[in-house]
Amino acid sequence: MPQEYENFDNENLGKNERYCASCGNPIQKKDIFCPYCGTKQYSQQTVYPYPPKERVIYVLLALFLGCFGVHNFYAGHTNTGIKQLLITLLLGWLFGIGALITFIWAIVDIIQVTHDGNGVPFT
Ligand SMILES: [Zn+2]
């Protein structure tokens, strides 16, 4: 009975399998990196080495301050944030075209980015 309860939502998985947190493919429990997409896996028992960032804050920063890469600095994607900041500052004087580019970039970030720079998923 306790063993069945433990696997109640994994009926299609073998005993030593679980789903990849990123792509959803079944992988071995002992796998640290998903063989399909390469994403680092954390078991439920694992304490994240860094506290997870909040997605709500990430989205708000991207919407209001995304032109300056602030959302990427928040999430630990520092290199991307620096690129966005530079594009906005360097091209910003040409009819605001730099800010337009980085604003669209920030929207793409909102849609695509689900993990912070340490590979910890947003909450
Ligand atoms: Zn995967």
mmCIF file of C-alpha atoms and ligand atoms in Angstrom:
data_model
loop_
_atom_site.group_PDB
_atom_site.id
_atom_site.type_symbol
_atom_site.label_atom_id
_atom_site.label_comp_id
_atom_site.label_asym_id
_atom_site.label_seq_id
_atom_site.Cartn_x
_atom_site.Cartn_y
_atom_site.Cartn_z
ATOM 1 C CA MET A 1 0.000 0.000 0.000
ATOM 2 C CA PRO A 2 2.624 2.669 0.854
ATOM 3 C CA GLN A 3 4.627 1.744 -2.245
ATOM 4 C CA GLU A 4 1.594 2.088 -4.491
ATOM 5 C CA TYR A 5 0.803 5.493 -3.048
ATOM 6 C CA GLU A 6 4.342 6.619 -3.737
ATOM 7 C CA ASN A 7 3.957 5.887 -7.441
ATOM 8 C CA PHE A 8 0.350 6.935 -7.848
ATOM 9 C CA ASP A 9 1.035 9.546 -10.519
ATOM 10 C CA ASN A 10 3.842 7.684 -12.258
ATOM 11 C CA GLU A 11 1.962 4.614 -13.439
ATOM 12 C CA ASN A 12 3.603 4.666 -16.858
ATOM 13 C CA LEU A 13 7.107 4.856 -15.423
ATOM 14 C CA GLY A 14 9.412 2.060 -14.360
ATOM 15 C CA LYS A 15 10.516 1.879 -10.769
ATOM 16 C CA ASN A 16 13.783 3.691 -11.431
ATOM 17 C CA GLU A 17 12.399 6.253 -13.858
ATOM 18 C CA ARG A 18 11.008 9.745 -13.555
ATOM 19 C CA TYR A 19 10.078 12.540 -15.909
ATOM 20 C CA CYS A 20 12.558 15.192 -17.010
ATOM 21 C CA ALA A 21 11.643 18.475 -15.345
ATOM 22 C CA SER A 22 12.270 20.339 -18.601
ATOM 23 C CA CYS A 23 11.213 18.245 -21.637
ATOM 24 C CA GLY A 24 9.021 15.652 -19.896
ATOM 25 C CA ASN A 25 10.698 12.573 -21.340
ATOM 26 C CA PRO A 26 11.071 9.569 -19.024
ATOM 27 C CA ILE A 27 14.626 9.348 -17.707
ATOM 28 C CA GLN A 28 16.475 7.254 -15.140
ATOM 29 C CA LYS A 29 16.166 8.490 -11.556
ATOM 30 C CA LYS A 30 19.917 8.405 -11.196
ATOM 31 C CA ASP A 31 20.448 10.635 -14.250
ATOM 32 C CA ILE A 32 21.805 14.002 -13.252
ATOM 33 C CA PHE A 33 21.468 15.431 -16.740
ATOM 34 C CA CYS A 34 18.540 14.593 -19.027
ATOM 35 C CA PRO A 35 19.837 12.520 -21.999
ATOM 36 C CA TYR A 36 17.215 14.164 -24.260
ATOM 37 C CA CYS A 37 17.582 17.877 -23.564
ATOM 38 C CA GLY A 38 20.622 18.052 -21.263
ATOM 39 C CA THR A 39 18.802 19.889 -18.469
ATOM 40 C CA LYS A 40 20.170 19.279 -14.979
ATOM 41 C CA GLN A 41 17.700 17.351 -12.832
ATOM 42 C CA TYR A 42 16.891 17.846 -9.181
ATOM 43 C CA SER A 43 15.077 15.166 -7.205
ATOM 44 C CA GLN A 44 12.246 16.226 -4.925
ATOM 45 C CA GLN A 45 14.452 15.506 -1.945
ATOM 46 C CA THR A 46 17.215 17.740 -3.253
ATOM 47 C CA VAL A 47 17.534 21.124 -1.664
ATOM 48 C CA TYR A 48 18.324 23.651 -4.347
ATOM 49 C CA PRO A 49 21.801 25.098 -3.961
ATOM 50 C CA TYR A 50 20.256 28.533 -4.508
ATOM 51 C CA PRO A 51 16.793 29.770 -3.564
ATOM 52 C CA PRO A 52 14.459 29.748 -6.596
ATOM 53 C CA LYS A 53 13.559 33.066 -8.217
ATOM 54 C CA GLU A 54 9.943 34.081 -8.585
ATOM 55 C CA ARG A 55 8.547 34.053 -12.108
ATOM 56 C CA VAL A 56 6.133 36.901 -11.336
ATOM 57 C CA ILE A 57 9.021 39.193 -10.486
ATOM 58 C CA TYR A 58 10.962 38.050 -13.565
ATOM 59 C CA VAL A 59 7.986 38.873 -15.840
ATOM 60 C CA LEU A 60 7.346 42.268 -14.229
ATOM 61 C CA LEU A 61 11.013 43.251 -14.484
ATOM 62 C CA ALA A 62 11.077 42.125 -18.123
ATOM 63 C CA LEU A 63 7.973 44.180 -18.953
ATOM 64 C CA PHE A 64 9.016 47.397 -17.225
ATOM 65 C CA LEU A 65 12.816 47.241 -17.140
ATOM 66 C CA GLY A 66 13.518 44.575 -19.769
ATOM 67 C CA CYS A 67 15.198 47.118 -22.050
ATOM 68 C CA PHE A 68 17.975 47.355 -19.481
ATOM 69 C CA GLY A 69 18.210 43.587 -18.976
ATOM 70 C CA VAL A 70 17.159 43.914 -15.324
ATOM 71 C CA HIS A 71 15.117 40.679 -15.433
ATOM 72 C CA ASN A 72 18.211 38.755 -16.559
ATOM 73 C CA PHE A 73 20.339 40.279 -13.813
ATOM 74 C CA TYR A 74 17.612 39.198 -11.366
ATOM 75 C CA ALA A 75 17.571 35.641 -12.739
ATOM 76 C CA GLY A 76 21.351 35.315 -12.861
ATOM 77 C CA HIS A 77 21.572 35.392 -16.677
ATOM 78 C CA THR A 78 24.101 38.168 -16.302
ATOM 79 C CA ASN A 79 25.705 37.918 -19.746
ATOM 80 C CA THR A 80 22.340 38.265 -21.490
ATOM 81 C CA GLY A 81 21.445 41.196 -19.223
ATOM 82 C CA ILE A 82 24.674 43.004 -20.079
ATOM 83 C CA LYS A 83 24.015 42.543 -23.825
ATOM 84 C CA GLN A 84 20.517 43.992 -23.490
ATOM 85 C CA LEU A 85 21.753 46.897 -21.390
ATOM 86 C CA LEU A 86 24.483 47.712 -23.919
ATOM 87 C CA ILE A 87 22.162 47.462 -26.928
ATOM 88 C CA THR A 88 19.674 49.826 -25.309
ATOM 89 C CA LEU A 89 22.348 52.308 -24.231
ATOM 90 C CA LEU A 90 24.376 52.223 -27.458
ATOM 91 C CA LEU A 91 21.517 52.110 -29.963
ATOM 92 C CA GLY A 92 19.017 53.915 -27.760
ATOM 93 C CA TRP A 93 19.890 57.282 -29.281
ATOM 94 C CA LEU A 94 18.894 56.183 -32.790
ATOM 95 C CA PHE A 95 15.142 56.802 -32.551
ATOM 96 C CA GLY A 96 14.969 54.435 -29.581
ATOM 97 C CA ILE A 97 15.685 51.488 -31.838
ATOM 98 C CA GLY A 98 17.873 49.785 -29.228
ATOM 99 C CA ALA A 99 15.057 49.857 -26.693
ATOM 100 C CA LEU A 100 12.680 48.414 -29.304
ATOM 101 C CA ILE A 101 15.046 45.508 -29.998
ATOM 102 C CA THR A 102 15.591 44.735 -26.323
ATOM 103 C CA PHE A 103 11.903 45.120 -25.471
ATOM 104 C CA ILE A 104 11.022 42.421 -28.046
ATOM 105 C CA TRP A 105 13.950 40.381 -26.690
ATOM 106 C CA ALA A 106 12.525 40.702 -23.158
ATOM 107 C CA ILE A 107 9.116 39.453 -24.359
ATOM 108 C CA VAL A 108 10.837 36.413 -25.916
ATOM 109 C CA ASP A 109 12.651 35.886 -22.593
ATOM 110 C CA ILE A 110 9.313 35.880 -20.750
ATOM 111 C CA ILE A 111 7.981 33.193 -23.077
ATOM 112 C CA GLN A 112 11.090 31.006 -23.244
ATOM 113 C CA VAL A 113 13.056 31.321 -20.008
ATOM 114 C CA THR A 114 11.868 29.006 -17.214
ATOM 115 C CA HIS A 115 15.076 28.561 -15.213
ATOM 116 C CA ASP A 116 17.490 30.974 -13.616
ATOM 117 C CA GLY A 117 21.208 31.137 -14.304
ATOM 118 C CA ASN A 118 21.853 28.298 -11.839
ATOM 119 C CA GLY A 119 19.381 25.969 -13.587
ATOM 120 C CA VAL A 120 16.857 26.316 -10.767
ATOM 121 C CA PRO A 121 13.266 26.566 -12.088
ATOM 122 C CA PHE A 122 11.253 29.692 -11.273
ATOM 123 C CA THR A 123 8.522 29.339 -8.677
HETATM 124 ZN ZN ZN B 1 14.793 16.650 -20.807
#
